[in-house]
Coordinates of C-alpha atoms and ligand atoms in Angstrom, one line a residue:
X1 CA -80.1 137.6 -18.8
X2 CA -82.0 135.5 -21.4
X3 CA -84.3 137.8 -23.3
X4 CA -86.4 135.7 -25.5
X5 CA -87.0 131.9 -24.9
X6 CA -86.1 129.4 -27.8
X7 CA -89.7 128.8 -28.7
X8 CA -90.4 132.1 -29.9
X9 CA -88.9 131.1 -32.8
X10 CA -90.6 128.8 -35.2
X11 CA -87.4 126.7 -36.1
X12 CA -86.2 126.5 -32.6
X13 CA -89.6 125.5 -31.9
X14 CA -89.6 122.8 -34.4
X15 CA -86.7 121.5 -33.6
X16 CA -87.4 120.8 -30.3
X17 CA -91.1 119.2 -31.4
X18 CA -88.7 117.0 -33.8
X19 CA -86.8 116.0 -30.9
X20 CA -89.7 115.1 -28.4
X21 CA -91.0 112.8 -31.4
X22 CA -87.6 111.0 -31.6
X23 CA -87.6 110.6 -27.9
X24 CA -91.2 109.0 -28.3
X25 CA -90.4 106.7 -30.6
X26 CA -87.3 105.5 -28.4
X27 CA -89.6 105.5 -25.7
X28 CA -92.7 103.5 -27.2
X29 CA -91.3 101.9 -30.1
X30 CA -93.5 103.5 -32.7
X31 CA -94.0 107.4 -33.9
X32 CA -96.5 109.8 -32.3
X33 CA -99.5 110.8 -34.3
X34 CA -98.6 114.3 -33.6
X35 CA -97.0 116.9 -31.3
X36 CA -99.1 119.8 -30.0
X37 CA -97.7 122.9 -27.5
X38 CA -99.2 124.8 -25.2
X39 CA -98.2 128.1 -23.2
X40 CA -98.0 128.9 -19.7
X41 CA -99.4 132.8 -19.1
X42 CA -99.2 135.8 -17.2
X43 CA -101.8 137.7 -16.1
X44 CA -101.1 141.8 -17.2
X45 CA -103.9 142.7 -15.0
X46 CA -107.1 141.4 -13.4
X47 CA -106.4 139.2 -10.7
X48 CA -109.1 137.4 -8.6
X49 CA -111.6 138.2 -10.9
X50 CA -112.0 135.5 -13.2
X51 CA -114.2 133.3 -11.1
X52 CA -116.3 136.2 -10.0
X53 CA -117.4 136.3 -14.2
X54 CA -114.9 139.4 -14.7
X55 CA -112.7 140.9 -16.8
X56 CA -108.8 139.7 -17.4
X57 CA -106.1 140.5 -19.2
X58 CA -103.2 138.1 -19.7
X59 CA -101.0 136.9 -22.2
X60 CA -99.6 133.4 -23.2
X61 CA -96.0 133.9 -22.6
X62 CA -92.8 132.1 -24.8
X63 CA -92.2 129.2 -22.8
X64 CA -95.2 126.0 -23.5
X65 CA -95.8 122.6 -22.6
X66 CA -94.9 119.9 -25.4
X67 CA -96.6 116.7 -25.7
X68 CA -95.8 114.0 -28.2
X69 CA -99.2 111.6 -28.5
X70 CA -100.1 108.6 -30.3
X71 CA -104.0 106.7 -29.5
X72 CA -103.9 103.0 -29.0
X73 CA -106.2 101.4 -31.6
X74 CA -108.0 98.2 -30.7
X75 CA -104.7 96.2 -31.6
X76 CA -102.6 97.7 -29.3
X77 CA -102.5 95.4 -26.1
X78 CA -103.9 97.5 -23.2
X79 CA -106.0 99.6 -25.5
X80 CA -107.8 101.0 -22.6
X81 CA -104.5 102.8 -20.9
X82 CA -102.7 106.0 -21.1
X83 CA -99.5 106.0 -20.7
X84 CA -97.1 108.4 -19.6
X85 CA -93.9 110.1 -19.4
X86 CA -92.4 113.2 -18.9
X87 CA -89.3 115.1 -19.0
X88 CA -89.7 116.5 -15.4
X89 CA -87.6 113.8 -14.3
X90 CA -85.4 114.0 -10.7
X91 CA -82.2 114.8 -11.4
X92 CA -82.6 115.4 -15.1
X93 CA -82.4 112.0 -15.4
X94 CA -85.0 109.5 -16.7
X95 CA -88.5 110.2 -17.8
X96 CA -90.7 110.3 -14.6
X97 CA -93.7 108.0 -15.2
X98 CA -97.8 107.3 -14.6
X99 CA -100.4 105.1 -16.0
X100 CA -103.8 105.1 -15.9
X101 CA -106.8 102.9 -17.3
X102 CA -109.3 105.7 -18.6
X103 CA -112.2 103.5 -18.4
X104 CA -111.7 103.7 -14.8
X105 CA -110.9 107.7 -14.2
X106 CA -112.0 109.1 -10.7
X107 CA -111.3 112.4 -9.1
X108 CA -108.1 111.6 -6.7
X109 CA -107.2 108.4 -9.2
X110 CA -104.2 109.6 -10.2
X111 CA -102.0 112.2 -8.3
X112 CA -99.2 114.1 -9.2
X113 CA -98.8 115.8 -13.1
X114 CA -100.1 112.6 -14.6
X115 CA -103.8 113.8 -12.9
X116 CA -103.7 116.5 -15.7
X117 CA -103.8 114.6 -18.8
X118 CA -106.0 112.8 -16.5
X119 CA -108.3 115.1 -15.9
X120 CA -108.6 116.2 -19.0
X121 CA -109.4 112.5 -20.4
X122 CA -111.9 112.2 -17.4
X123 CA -113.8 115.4 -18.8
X124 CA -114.0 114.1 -22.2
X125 CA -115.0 110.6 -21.5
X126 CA -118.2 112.5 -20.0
X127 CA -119.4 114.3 -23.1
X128 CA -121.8 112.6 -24.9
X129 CA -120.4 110.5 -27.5
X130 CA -117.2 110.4 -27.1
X131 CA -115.0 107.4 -26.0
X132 CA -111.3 108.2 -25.5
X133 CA -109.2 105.2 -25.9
X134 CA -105.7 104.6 -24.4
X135 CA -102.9 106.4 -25.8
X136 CA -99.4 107.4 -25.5
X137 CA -98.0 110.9 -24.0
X138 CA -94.6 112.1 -23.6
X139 CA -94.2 115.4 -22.3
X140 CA -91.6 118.4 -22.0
X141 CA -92.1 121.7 -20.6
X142 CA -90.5 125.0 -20.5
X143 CA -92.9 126.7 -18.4
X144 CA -91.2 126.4 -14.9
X145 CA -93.4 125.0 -12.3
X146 CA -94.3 126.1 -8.8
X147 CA -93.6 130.0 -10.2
X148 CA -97.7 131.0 -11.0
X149 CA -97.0 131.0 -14.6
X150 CA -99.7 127.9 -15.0
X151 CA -97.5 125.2 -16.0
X152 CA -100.4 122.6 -14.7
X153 CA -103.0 124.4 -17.2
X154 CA -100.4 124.4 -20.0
X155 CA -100.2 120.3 -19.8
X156 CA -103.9 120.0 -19.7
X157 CA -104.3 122.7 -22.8
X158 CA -101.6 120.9 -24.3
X159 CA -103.6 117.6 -23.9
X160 CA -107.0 118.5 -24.6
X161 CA -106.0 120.1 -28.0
X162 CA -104.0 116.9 -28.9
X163 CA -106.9 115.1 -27.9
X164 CA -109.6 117.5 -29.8
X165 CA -107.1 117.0 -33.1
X166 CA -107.2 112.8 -33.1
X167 CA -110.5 112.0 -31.9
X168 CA -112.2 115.0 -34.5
X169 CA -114.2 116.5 -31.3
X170 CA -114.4 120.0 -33.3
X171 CA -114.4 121.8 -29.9
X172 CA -113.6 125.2 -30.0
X173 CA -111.6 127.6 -27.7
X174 CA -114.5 128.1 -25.2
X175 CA -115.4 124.7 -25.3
X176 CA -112.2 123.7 -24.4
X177 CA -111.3 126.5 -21.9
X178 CA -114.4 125.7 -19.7
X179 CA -113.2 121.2 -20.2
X180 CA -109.9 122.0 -19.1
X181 CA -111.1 124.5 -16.4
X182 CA -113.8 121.2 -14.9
X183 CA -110.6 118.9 -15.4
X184 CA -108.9 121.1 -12.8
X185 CA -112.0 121.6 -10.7
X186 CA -113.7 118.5 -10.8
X187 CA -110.4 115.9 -11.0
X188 CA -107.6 117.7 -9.7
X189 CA -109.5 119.6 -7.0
X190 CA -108.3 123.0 -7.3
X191 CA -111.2 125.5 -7.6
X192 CA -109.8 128.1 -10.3
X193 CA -111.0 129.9 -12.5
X194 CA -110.6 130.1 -16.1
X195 CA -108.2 132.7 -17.2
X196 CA -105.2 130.2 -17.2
X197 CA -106.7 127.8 -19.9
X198 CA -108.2 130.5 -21.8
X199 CA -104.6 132.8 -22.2
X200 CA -102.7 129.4 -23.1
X201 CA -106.0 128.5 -26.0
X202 CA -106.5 131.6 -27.0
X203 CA -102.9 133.9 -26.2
X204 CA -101.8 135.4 -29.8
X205 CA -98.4 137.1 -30.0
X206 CA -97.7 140.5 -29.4
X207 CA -100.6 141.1 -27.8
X208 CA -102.6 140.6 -24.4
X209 CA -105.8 138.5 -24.1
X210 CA -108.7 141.1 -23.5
X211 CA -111.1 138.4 -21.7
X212 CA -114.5 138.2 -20.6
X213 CA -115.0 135.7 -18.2
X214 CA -118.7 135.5 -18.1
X215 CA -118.9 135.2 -21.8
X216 CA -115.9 134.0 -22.7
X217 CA -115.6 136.6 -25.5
X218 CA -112.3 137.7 -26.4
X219 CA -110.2 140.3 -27.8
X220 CA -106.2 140.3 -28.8
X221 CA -105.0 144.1 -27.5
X222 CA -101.5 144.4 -28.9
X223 CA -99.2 144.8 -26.9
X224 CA -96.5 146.8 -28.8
X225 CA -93.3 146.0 -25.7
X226 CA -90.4 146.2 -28.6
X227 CA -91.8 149.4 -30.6
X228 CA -92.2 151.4 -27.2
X229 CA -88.4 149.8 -26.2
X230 CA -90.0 147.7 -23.0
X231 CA -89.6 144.3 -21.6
X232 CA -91.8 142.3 -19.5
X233 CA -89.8 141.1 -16.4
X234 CA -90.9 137.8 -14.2
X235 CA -89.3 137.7 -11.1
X236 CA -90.1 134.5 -9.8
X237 CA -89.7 134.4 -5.6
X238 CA -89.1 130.8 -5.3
X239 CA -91.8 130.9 -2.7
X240 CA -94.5 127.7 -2.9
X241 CA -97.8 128.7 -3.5
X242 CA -100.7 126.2 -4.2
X243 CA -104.5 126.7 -5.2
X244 CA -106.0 123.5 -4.7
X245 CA -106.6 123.9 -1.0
X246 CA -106.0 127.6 1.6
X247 CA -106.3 131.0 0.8
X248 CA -107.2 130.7 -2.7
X249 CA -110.6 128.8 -1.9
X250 CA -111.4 131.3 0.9
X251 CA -111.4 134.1 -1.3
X252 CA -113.5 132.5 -3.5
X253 CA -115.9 131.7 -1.0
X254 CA -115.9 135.1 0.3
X255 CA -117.1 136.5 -3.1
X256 CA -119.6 134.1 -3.3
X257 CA -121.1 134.8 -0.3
X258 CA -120.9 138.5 -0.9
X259 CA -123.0 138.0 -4.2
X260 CA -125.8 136.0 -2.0
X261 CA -125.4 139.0 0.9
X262 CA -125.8 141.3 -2.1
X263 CA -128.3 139.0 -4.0
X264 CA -126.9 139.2 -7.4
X265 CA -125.2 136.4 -9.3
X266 CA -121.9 136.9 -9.4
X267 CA -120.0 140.3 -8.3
X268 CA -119.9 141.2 -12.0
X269 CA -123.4 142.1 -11.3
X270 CA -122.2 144.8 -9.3
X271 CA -121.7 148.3 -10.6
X272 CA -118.0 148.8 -11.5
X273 CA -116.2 150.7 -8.8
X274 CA -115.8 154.2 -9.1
X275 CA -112.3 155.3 -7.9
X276 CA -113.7 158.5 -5.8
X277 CA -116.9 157.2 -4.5
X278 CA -116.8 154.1 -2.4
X279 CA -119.4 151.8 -3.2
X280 CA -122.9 152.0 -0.5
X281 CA -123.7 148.7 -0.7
X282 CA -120.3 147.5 0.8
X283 CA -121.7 148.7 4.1
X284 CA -124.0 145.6 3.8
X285 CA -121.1 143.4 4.4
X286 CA -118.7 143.2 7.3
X287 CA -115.4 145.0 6.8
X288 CA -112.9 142.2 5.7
X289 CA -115.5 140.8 3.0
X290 CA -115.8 144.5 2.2
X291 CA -112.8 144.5 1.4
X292 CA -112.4 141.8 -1.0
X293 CA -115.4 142.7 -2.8
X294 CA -113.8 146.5 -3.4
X295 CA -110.9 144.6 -5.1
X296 CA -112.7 142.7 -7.2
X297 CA -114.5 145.9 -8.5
X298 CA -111.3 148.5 -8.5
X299 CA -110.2 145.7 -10.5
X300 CA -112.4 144.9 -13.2
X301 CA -112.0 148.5 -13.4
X302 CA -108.8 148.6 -13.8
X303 CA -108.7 146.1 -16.3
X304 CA -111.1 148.8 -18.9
X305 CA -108.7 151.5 -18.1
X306 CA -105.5 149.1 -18.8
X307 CA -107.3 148.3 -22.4
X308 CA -108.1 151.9 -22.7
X309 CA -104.2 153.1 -22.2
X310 CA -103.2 150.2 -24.3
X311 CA -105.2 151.6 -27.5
X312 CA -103.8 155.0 -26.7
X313 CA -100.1 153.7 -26.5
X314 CA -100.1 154.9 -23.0
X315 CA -97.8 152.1 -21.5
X316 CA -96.6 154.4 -18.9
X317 CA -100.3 154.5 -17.8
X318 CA -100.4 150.5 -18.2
X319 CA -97.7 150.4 -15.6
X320 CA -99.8 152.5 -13.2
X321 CA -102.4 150.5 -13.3
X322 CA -100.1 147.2 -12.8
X323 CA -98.6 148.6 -9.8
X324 CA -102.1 150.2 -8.2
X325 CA -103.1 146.4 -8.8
X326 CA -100.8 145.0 -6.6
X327 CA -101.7 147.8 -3.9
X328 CA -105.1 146.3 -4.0
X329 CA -104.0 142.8 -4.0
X330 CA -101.7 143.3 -1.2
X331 CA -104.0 145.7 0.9
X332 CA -107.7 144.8 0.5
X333 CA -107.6 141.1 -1.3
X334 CA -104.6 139.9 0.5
X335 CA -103.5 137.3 -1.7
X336 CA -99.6 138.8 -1.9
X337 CA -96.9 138.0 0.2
X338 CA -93.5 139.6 1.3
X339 CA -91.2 138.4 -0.8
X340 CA -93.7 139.5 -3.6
X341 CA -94.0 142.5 -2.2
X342 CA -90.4 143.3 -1.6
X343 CA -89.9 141.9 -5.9
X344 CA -92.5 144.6 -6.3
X345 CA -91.0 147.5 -4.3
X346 CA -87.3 146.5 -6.0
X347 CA -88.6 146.9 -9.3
X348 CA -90.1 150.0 -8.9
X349 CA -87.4 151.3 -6.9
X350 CA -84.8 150.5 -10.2
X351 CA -87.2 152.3 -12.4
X352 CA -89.7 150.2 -14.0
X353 CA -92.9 152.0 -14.7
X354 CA -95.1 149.6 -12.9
X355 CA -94.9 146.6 -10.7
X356 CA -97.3 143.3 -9.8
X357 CA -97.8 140.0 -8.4
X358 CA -99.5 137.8 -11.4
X359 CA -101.5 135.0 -11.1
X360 CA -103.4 133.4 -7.5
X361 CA -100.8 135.0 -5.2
X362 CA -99.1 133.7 -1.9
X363 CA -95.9 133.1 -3.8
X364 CA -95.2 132.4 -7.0
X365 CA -94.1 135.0 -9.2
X366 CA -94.5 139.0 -10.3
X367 CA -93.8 140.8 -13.6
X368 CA -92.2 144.1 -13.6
X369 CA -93.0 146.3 -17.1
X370 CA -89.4 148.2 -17.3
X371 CA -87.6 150.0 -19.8
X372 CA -85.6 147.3 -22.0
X373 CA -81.9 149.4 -21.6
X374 CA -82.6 149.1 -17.8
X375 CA -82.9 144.9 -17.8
X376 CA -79.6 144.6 -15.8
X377 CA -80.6 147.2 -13.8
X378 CA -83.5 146.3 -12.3
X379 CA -82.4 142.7 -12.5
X380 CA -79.4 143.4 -10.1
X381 CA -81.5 145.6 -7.6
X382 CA -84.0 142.6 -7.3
X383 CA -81.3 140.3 -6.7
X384 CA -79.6 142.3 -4.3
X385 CA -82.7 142.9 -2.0
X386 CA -83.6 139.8 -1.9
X387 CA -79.7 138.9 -0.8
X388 CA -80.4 141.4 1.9
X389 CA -82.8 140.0 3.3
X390 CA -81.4 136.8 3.4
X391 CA -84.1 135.1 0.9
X392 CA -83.7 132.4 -1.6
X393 CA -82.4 133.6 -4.7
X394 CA -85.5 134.7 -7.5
X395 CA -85.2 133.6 -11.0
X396 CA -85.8 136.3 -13.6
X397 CA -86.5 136.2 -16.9
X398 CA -88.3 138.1 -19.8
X399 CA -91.3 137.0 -21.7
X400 CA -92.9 137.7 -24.7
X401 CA -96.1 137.8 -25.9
X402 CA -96.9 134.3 -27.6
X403 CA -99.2 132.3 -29.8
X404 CA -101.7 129.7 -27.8
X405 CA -102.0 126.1 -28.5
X406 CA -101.1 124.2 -31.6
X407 CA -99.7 121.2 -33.4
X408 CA -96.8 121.6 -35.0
X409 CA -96.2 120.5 -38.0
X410 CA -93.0 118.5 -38.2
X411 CA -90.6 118.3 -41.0
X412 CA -90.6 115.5 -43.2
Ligands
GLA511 C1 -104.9 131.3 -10.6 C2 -106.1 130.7 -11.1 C3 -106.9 131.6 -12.1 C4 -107.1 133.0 -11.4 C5 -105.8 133.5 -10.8 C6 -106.1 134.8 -10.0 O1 -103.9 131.6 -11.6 O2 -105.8 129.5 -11.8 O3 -108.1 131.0 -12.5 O4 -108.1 132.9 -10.5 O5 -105.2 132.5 -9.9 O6 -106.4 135.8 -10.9

């Protein structure tokens, strides 16, 4: 059972910057200018809601996205291209490898994880101003990918703050959050929302990212896991799950439409759902886009009440409010999937207090809030129902609470 990840430690983390930029110089022949990390994220509570201008609550979580970067100045042959590399080789091999002339960036140009550093130079090379030359990238990541714990968004925060750093932009966490967010709409062509970017800019440790998404405001709600003897589990299912293109956009769509139906803005505008009294003006809509709108509200909800238990050190409550979360998810959003459900029912069935799917759903993975003396206990009940019924093997791990991007500052 690995209960913290290297990175949460400022040596370990060091050490492994230290040894990206010695891989970069074998790589390229010449030192980065820098190395800068980002974090992947899980979302505590408030799923779906982001791109309806509500209310989340994540965290940036101890595992980040590393790049090594160096800009090409106008003596560098091919000043105008990025090139790149990464770690995420087959076979644990070789670096994996992409190119691109920036000059020349256009949604679908570049596929596969080079179109996130991709997209995030294509949203920069549209401000005003600002001319992004060619540079060197190597990346390494220890946000696992395909498990819903944004390993995409983590490259692209990792990128854009590397990129903010050498070319003096001055953008600040909202700025960037919204770039990288258009970089993954706009280039990549997956219509999500912007809690991902804003957990891995703006994720502290030891606490939870209190987020709104219409403003864009934020507050740090600690998170007190050790002092209250808890762990976070991720149970990741192993099942694919992908946002660019399915489910994910129809939801979205059916909350947009719901807010025209209902005329107002966004479903934020709607009063927050009272747990005892459905809404009236859901009769307006037919019953599955009913439905969806219901969870959006219970959620947003549910997201107060989760900050609300959080300042009272109620993390029992926390973990009823996690688990009624998924109910919604599962029941009127219908974003979850069995094998998340069956990681949810496990969890809960070993003991934890409360139980969710986390991030877009349809695979991917969910986080289980347990008691830290029972880790091997609920570990070994997941394991075994998921054996029982004959499915892929999950991973699970804990996470922490982390810090959000940054360069780190290598030794000397
Ligand atoms: C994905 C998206 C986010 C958010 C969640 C669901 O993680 O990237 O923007 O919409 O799904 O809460």
């Amino acid at each position: 059972m690995t209960l913290h990840q290297p990175e949460n430690n400022e040596h370990a983390e060091r050490t492994r910057a230290e040894r990206l930029a010695r891989r970069f110089t074998e790589l390229y022949g010449h030192a980065p200018d820098g190395v800068w990390c980002a974090p992947g994220r899980v979302n505590l509570i408030g799923e779906h809601t982001d791109y309806n201008d509500g209310l989340v609550l994540p965290f940036a979580i101890d595992r980040a996205a590393m790049v090594a970067m160096r800009l090409k100045s106008a003596s560098d042959p091919a000043v105008g291209i990025a090139d790149l590399a990464s770690t995420y080789a087959p076979d644990g091999g070789d670096f994996s490898h992409a190119a691109f002339t920036v000059a020349e960036l256009a949604p679908g140009s570049v596929d596969g994880w080079g179109a996130y550093p991709a997209g995030v130079a294509y949203v920069l090379s549209g401000l005003g101003g600002v001319v992004v030359p060619g540079f060197e990238l190597l990346l390494d990541s220890s946000v696992p990918t395909g498990a819903g714990l944004s390993s995409s968004h983590a490259v692209e925060v990792a990128t854009i703050v590397a990129l903010n750093d050498l070319l003096g932009l001055g953008l600040n966490h909202p700025d960037l959050a919204r770039l990288t967010q258009r970089a993954e709409n706009e280039f990549v062509g997956a219509p999500t929302g912007i809690m991902d970017q804003s957990a891995s800019l703006m994720g502290r440790a030891g606490g939870a990212l209190f987020l709104d998404c219409r403003t864009l405001e934020s507050e740090v709600v600690p998170l007190p896991l050790a002092e209250h003897g808890l762990s976070v589990l991720v149970i990741d299912t192993k099942v694919a799950h992908s946002h660019a293109h399915g489910g994910y956009a129809a939801r979205r769509a059916s909350c947009e439409r719901a807010a025209t139906t209902l005329g107002v803005t966004s479903l934020r505008d709607l009063p927050t759902a009272d747990a005892a009294a459905p809404a009236p003006f859901l009769d307006a809509l037919d019953q599955e886009t009913a439905r969806r709108v219901r969870h959006v509200l219970t959620e947003n909800r549910q997201v107060l009440e989760t900050v609300e238990r959080l300042r009272d050190g109620d993390l029992s409550g926390v973990g009823k409010l996690m688990t009624a979360s998924h109910v919604s998810l599962r029941d009127d959003y219908e974003v979850s999937c069995p094998e998340l459900d069956l990681a949810v029912d496990a969890a809960l069935n070993a003991g934890a207090l409360g139980a969710r799917m986390t991030g877009g759903g349809f695979g991917g993975s969910a986080i289980a809030l347990i008691d830290a003396t029972q880790l091997d206990q609920v570990r070994e009940a997941v394991l075994r129902t998921f054996a029982d019924h004959g499915l892929q093997t999950p991973d699970i791990f804990t996470v922490l609470p982390a810090d959000g991007a940054r360069r780190i500052s290598l030794g000397s």
